Short mmCIF file of C-alpha atoms in Angstrom, two decimals:
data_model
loop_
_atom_site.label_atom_id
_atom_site.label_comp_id
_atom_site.label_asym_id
_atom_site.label_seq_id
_atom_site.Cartn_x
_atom_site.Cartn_y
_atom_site.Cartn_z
CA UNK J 1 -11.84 5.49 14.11
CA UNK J 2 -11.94 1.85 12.92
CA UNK J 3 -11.28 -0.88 14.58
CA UNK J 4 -8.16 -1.80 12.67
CA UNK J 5 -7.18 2.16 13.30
CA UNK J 6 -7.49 1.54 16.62
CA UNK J 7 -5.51 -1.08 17.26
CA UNK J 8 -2.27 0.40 15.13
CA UNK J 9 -2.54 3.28 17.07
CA UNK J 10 -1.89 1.21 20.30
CA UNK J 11 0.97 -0.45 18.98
CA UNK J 12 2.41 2.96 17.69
CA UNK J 13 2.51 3.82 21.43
CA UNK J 14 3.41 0.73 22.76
CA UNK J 15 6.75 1.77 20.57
CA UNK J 16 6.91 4.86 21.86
CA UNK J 17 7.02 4.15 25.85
CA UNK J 18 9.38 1.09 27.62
CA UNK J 19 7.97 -1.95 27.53
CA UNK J 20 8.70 -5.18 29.55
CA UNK J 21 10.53 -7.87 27.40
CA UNK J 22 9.38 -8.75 23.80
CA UNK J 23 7.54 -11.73 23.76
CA UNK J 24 8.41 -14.58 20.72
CA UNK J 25 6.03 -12.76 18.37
CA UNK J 26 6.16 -9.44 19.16
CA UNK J 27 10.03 -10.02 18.91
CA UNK J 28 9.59 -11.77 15.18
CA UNK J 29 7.23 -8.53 14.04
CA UNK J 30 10.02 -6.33 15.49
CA UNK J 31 12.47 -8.84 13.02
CA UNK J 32 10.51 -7.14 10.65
CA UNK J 33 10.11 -3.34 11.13
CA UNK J 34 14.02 -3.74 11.85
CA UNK J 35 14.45 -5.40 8.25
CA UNK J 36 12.60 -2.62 6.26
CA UNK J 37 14.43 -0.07 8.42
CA UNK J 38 18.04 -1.24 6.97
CA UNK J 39 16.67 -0.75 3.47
CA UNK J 40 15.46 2.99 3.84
CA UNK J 41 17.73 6.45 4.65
CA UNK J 42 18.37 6.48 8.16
CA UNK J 43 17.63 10.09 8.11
CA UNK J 44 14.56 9.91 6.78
CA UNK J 45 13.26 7.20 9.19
CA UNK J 46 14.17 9.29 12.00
CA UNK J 47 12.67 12.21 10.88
CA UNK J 48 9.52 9.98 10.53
CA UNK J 49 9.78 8.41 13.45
CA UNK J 50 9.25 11.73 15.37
CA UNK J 51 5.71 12.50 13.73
CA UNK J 52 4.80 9.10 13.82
CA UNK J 53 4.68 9.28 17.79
CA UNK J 54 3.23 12.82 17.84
CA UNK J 55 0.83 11.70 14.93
CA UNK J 56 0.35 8.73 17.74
CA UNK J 57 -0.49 10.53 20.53
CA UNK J 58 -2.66 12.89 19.37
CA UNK J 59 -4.90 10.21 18.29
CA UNK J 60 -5.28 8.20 21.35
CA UNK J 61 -8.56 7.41 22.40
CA UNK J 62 -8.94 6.95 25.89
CA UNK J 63 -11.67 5.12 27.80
CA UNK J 64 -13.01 8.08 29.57
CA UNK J 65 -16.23 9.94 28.74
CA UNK J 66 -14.12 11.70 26.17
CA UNK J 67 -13.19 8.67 23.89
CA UNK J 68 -13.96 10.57 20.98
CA UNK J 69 -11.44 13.43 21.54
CA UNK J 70 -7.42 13.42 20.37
CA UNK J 71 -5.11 14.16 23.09
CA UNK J 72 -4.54 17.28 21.76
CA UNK J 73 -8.44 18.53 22.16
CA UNK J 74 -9.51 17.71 19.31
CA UNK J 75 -11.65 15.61 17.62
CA UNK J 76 -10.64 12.10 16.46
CA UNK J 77 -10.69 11.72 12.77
CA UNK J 78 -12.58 8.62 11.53
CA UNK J 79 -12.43 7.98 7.29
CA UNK J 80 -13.85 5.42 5.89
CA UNK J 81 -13.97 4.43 2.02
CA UNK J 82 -16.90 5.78 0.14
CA UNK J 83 -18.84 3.68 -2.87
CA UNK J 84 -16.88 3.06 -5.82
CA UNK J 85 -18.65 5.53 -8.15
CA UNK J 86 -21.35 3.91 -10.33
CA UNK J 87 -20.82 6.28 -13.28
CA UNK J 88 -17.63 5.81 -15.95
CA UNK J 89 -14.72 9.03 -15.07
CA UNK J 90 -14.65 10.95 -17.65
CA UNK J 91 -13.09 14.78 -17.17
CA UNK J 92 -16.15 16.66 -18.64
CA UNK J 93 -15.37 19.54 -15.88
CA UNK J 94 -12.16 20.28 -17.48
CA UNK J 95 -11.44 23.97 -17.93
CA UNK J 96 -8.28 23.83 -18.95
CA UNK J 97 -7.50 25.58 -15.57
CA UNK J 98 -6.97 24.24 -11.87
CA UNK J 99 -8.86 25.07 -9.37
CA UNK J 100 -8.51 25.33 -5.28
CA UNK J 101 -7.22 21.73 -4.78
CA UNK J 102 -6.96 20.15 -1.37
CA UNK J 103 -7.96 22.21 1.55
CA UNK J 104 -4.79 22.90 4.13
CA UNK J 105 -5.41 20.74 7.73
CA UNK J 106 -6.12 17.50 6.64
CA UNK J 107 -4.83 14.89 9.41
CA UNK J 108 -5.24 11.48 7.25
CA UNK J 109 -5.57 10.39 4.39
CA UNK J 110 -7.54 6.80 3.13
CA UNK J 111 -6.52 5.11 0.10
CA UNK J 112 -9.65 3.20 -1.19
CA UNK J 113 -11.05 1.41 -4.45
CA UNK J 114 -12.46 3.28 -7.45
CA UNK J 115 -13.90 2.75 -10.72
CA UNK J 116 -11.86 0.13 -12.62
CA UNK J 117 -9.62 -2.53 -11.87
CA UNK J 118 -9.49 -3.89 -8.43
CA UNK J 119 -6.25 -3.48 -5.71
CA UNK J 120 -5.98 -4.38 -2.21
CA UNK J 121 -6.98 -1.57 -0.53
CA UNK J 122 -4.38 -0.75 2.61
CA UNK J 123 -5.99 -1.96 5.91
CA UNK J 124 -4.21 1.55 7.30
CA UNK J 125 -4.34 5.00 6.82
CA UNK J 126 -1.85 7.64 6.06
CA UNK J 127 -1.36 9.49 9.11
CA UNK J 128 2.19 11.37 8.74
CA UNK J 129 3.40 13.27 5.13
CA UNK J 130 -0.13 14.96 5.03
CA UNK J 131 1.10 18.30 3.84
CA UNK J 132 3.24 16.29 1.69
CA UNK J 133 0.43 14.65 -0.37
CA UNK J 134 -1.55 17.56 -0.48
CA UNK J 135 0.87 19.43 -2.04
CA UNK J 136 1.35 16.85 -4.70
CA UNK J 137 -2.11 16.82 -5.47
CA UNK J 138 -2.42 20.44 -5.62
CA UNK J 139 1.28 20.56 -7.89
CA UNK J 140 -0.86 18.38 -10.45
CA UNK J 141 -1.31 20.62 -14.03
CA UNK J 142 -4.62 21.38 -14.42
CA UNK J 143 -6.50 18.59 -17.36
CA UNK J 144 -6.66 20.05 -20.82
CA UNK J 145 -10.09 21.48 -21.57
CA UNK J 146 -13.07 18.92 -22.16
CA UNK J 147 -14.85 19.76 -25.34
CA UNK J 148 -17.07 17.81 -28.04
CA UNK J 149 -13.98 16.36 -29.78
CA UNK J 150 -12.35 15.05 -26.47
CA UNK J 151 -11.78 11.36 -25.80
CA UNK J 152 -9.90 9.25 -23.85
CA UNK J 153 -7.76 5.42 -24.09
CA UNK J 154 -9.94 2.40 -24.41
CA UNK J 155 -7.69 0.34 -21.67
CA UNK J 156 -8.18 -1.08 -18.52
CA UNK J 157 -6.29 -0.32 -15.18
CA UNK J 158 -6.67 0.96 -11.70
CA UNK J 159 -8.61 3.30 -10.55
CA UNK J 160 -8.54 4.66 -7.05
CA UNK J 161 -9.52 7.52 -4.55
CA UNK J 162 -7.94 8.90 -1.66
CA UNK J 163 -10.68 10.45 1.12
CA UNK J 164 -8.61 13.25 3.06
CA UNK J 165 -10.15 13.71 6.65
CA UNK J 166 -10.29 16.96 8.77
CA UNK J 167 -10.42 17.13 12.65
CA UNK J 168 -13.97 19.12 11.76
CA UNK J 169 -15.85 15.58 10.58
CA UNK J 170 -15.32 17.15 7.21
CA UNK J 171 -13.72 14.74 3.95
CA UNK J 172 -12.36 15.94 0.81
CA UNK J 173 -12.08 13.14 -2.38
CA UNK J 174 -9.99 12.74 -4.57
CA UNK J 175 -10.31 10.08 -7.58
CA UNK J 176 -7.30 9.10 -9.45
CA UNK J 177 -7.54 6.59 -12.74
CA UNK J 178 -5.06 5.02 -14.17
CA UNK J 179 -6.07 4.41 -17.33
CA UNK J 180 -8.41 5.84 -20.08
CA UNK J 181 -8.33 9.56 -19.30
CA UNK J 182 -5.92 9.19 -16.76
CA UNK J 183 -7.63 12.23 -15.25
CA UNK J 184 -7.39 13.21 -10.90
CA UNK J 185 -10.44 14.85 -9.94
CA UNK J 186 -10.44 16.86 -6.98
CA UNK J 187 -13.92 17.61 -5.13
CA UNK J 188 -15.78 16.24 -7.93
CA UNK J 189 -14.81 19.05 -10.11
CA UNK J 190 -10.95 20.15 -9.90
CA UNK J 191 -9.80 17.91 -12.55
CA UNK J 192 -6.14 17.91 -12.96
CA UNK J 193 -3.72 15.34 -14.87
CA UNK J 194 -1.06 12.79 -13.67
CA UNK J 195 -2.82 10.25 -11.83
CA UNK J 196 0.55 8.19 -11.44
CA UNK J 197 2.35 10.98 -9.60
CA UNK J 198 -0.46 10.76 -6.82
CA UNK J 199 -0.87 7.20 -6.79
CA UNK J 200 3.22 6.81 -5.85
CA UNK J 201 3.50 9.24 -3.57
CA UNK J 202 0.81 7.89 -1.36
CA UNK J 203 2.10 4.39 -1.99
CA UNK J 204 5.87 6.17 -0.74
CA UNK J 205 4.77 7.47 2.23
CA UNK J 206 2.79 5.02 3.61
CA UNK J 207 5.71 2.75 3.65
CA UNK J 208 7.79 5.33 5.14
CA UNK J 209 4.97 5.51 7.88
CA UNK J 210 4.93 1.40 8.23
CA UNK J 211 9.26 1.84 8.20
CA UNK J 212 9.00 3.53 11.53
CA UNK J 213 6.30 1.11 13.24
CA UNK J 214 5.66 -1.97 14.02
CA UNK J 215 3.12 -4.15 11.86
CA UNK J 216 -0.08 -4.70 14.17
CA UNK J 217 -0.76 -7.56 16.45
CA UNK J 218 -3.18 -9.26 14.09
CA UNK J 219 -4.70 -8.74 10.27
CA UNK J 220 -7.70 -10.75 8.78
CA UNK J 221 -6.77 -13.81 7.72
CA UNK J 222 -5.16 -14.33 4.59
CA UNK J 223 -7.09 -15.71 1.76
CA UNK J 224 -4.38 -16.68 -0.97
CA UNK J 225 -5.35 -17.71 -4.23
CA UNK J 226 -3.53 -18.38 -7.57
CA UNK J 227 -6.85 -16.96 -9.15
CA UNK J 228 -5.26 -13.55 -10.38
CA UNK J 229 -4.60 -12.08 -6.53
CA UNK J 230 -5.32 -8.24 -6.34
CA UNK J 231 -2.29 -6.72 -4.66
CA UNK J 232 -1.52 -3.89 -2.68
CA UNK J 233 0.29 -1.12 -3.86
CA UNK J 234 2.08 -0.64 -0.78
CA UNK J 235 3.61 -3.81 -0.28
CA UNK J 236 6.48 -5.41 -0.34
CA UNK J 237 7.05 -9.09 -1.34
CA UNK J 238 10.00 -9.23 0.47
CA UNK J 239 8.16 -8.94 3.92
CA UNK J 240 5.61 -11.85 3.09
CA UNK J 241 5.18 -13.61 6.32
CA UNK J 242 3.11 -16.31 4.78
CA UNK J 243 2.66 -17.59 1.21
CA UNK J 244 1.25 -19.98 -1.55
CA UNK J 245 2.71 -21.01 -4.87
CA UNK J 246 0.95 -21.33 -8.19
CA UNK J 247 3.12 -23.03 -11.20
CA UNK J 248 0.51 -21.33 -13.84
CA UNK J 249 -2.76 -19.57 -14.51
CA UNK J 250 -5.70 -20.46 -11.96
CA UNK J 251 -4.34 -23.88 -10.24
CA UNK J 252 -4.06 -25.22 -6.94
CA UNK J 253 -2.27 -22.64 -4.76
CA UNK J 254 0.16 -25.47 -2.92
CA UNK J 255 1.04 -24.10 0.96
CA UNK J 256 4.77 -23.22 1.39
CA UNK J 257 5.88 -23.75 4.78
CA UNK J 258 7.10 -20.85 7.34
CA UNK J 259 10.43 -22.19 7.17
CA UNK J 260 10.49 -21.81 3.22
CA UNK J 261 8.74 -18.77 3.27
CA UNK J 262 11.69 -17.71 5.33
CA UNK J 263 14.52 -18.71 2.45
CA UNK J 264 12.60 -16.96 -0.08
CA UNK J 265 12.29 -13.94 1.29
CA UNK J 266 15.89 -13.83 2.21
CA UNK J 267 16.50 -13.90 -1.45
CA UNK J 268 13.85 -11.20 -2.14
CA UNK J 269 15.85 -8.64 0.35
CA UNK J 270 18.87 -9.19 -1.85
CA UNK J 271 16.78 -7.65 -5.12
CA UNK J 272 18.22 -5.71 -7.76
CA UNK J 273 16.41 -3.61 -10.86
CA UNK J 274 14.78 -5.83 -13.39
CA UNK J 275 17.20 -4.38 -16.07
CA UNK J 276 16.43 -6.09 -19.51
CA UNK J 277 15.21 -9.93 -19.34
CA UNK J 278 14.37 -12.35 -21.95
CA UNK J 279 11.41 -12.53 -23.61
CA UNK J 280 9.51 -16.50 -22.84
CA UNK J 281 7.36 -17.83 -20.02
CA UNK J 282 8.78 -19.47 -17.27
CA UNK J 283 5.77 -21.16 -14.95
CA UNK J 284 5.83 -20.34 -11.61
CA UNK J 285 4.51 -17.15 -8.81
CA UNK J 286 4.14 -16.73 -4.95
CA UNK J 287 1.33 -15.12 -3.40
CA UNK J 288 1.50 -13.58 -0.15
CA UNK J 289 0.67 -11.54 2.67
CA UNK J 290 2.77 -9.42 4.70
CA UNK J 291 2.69 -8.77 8.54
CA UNK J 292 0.29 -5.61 7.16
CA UNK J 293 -2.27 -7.18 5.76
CA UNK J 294 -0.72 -6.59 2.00
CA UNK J 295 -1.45 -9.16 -0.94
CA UNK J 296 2.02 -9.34 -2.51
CA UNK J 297 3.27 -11.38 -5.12
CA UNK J 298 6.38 -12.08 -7.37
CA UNK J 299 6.76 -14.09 -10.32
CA UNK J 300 9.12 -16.17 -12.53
CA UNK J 301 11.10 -14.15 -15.47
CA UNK J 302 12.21 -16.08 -18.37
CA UNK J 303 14.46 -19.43 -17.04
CA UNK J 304 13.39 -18.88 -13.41
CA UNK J 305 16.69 -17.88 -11.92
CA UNK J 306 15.34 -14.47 -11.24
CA UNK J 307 12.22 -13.76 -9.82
CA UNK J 308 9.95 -10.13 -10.74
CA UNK J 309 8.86 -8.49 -8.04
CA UNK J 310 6.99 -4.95 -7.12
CA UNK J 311 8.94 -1.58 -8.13
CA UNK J 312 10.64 -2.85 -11.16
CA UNK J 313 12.58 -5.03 -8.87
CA UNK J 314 13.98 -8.94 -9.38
CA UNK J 315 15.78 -11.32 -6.99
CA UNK J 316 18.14 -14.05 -8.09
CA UNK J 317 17.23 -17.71 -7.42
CA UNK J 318 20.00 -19.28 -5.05
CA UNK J 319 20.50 -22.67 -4.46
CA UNK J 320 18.51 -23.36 -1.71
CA UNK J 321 15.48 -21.26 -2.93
CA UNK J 322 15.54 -23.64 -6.17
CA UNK J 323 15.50 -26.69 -4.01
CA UNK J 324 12.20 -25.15 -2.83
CA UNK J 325 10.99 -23.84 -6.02
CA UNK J 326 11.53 -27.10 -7.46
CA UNK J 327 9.94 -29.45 -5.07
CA UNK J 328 6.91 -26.79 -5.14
CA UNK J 329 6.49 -26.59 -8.50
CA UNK J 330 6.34 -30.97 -8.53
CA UNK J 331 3.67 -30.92 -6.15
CA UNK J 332 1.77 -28.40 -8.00
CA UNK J 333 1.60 -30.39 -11.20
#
């Protein structure tokens, strides 16, 4: 297990047995878990909730001579991201049929980086939902059969991999690519179609993991830019803790204060679907990072009284979030 793996996992049990009175910012990161929990099905954070502290439990590592062993008996599982493959994906090991999929028993799951454009990778890994994903991945039709008169989109976009782990030391891979092909490739030769379907349901069930925990005591330090920020699938603007703001392309990314941060993202919570919007540019984005380590950002739609955000989500501009915008956007000229 990582470092940062380690740590999450004490804070999941921290949650899970009494503790003395919540310090100021242990309180505030509670603030948040509460605020995410309002916005999902009750039922379905309590039903997470329970495998979260099992999931919890069983991967304690103690500070005995058997650190490396679950409380269950068995053996922690460690996954770490492998090299983004060198090599451009293309599905040449397409039959036309799938094949075995994911192997059954996986206990976590690691979204990392793959060939094509760059996200920010989740600092955690998917610990709950297992069977869940792998039954997406293995519900994937299988890619249309590769032959000399096959080719795929010249566009750009994300690609990705997720590295299952077993409590043997064993890994399966899958790559996913969002663009050209659009291919999933199981085991480096299980090639199936639908990377999107994949790519959300991780993205969905990592959040409902985070709804039912609180964030961890510390994440790297965030290094905000307005230099086109590489953002994490799985977060949420609305639970930016800290933030710059850019008025356009590459500028100076001006500070916004923890009190303003707070007034924005009160505005975010209240977010709607984009519906239909206007069709100019209006200047003006925050980049942040959440309590999880998650580069988020949201952006100006046409007039700037409603912001974009992640999910095909926009929040309306109130008064006292203009005041802010406003005064932000004057110092960044």
């Amino acid at each position: 297990m990582n470092e940062y793996d380690d740590q999450w996992l004490r804070d999941g049990l921290a949650a899970a047995v009494p503790t003395p009175p919540e310090a100021a910012d242990r309180a505030q990161r509670a603030t948040v878990k509460a605020r995410r929990a309002r916005q999902v099905r009750v039922a379905g954070v309590l039903g997470v909730a329970a495998v979260v502290v099992g999931a919890a439990v069983a991967w304690t590592v103690s500070s005995g001579d058997d650190s490396d062993r679950a409380a269950d008996g068995t053996k922690a599982v460690s996954v770490t991201c492998p090299e983004v493959p060198a090599e451009m994906p293309y599905p040449e090991k397409a039959t036309g049929k799938a094949g075995e999929g994911v192997p059954d028993g996986a206990t976590t799951a690691r979204l990392c980086q793959g060939q094509g454009t760059k996200f920010d990778v989740p600092l955690d890994a998917l610990v709950v939902g297992i069977e869940d994903l792998i039954a997406t991945a293995n519900g994937l039709d299988a890619y249309p059969e590769w032959g000399p008169n096959s080719a795929c989109n010249l566009d750009f976009g994300t690609g990705y991999q997720i590295v299952f782990g077993y409590p043997d030391g064993s890994t399966t891979a899958v790559t996913g690519e969002l663009y050209g092909c659009r291919a999933v490739t199981i085991g480096g030769d299980d090639v199936r179609s639908d990377p999107e379907t994949l790519w959300a349901r991780y993205s969905s069930l990592l959040r409902e993991q985070r709804d039912a925990l609180d964030p961890p005591a510390s994440t790297p330090a965030a290094d905000l830019s307005c230099g086109g920020p590489q953002v994490s699938p799985a977060g949420r603007a609305a639970d930016m803790t800290e933030a710059v703001y850019c008025f356009e392309g590459e500028g100076v990314a001006i500070p916004i204060p923890a009190k303003d941060v707070a007034v924005l993202v009160a505005d975010m919570q209240t977010s709607g679907p984009i519906g239909v919007t206007r069709a100019c540019f209006t200047p003006g984005r925050i980049v942040g990072q959440t309590a999880w380590g998650d580069t988020v950002q949201t952006s100006a739609l046409c007039g700037g009284d409603r912001w974009a955000m992640e999910d095909d989500l926009a929040w309306s501009v109130s008064p006292a979030s203009k005041a802010i915008l406003d005064r932000l956007a004057t110092e960044a000229r």
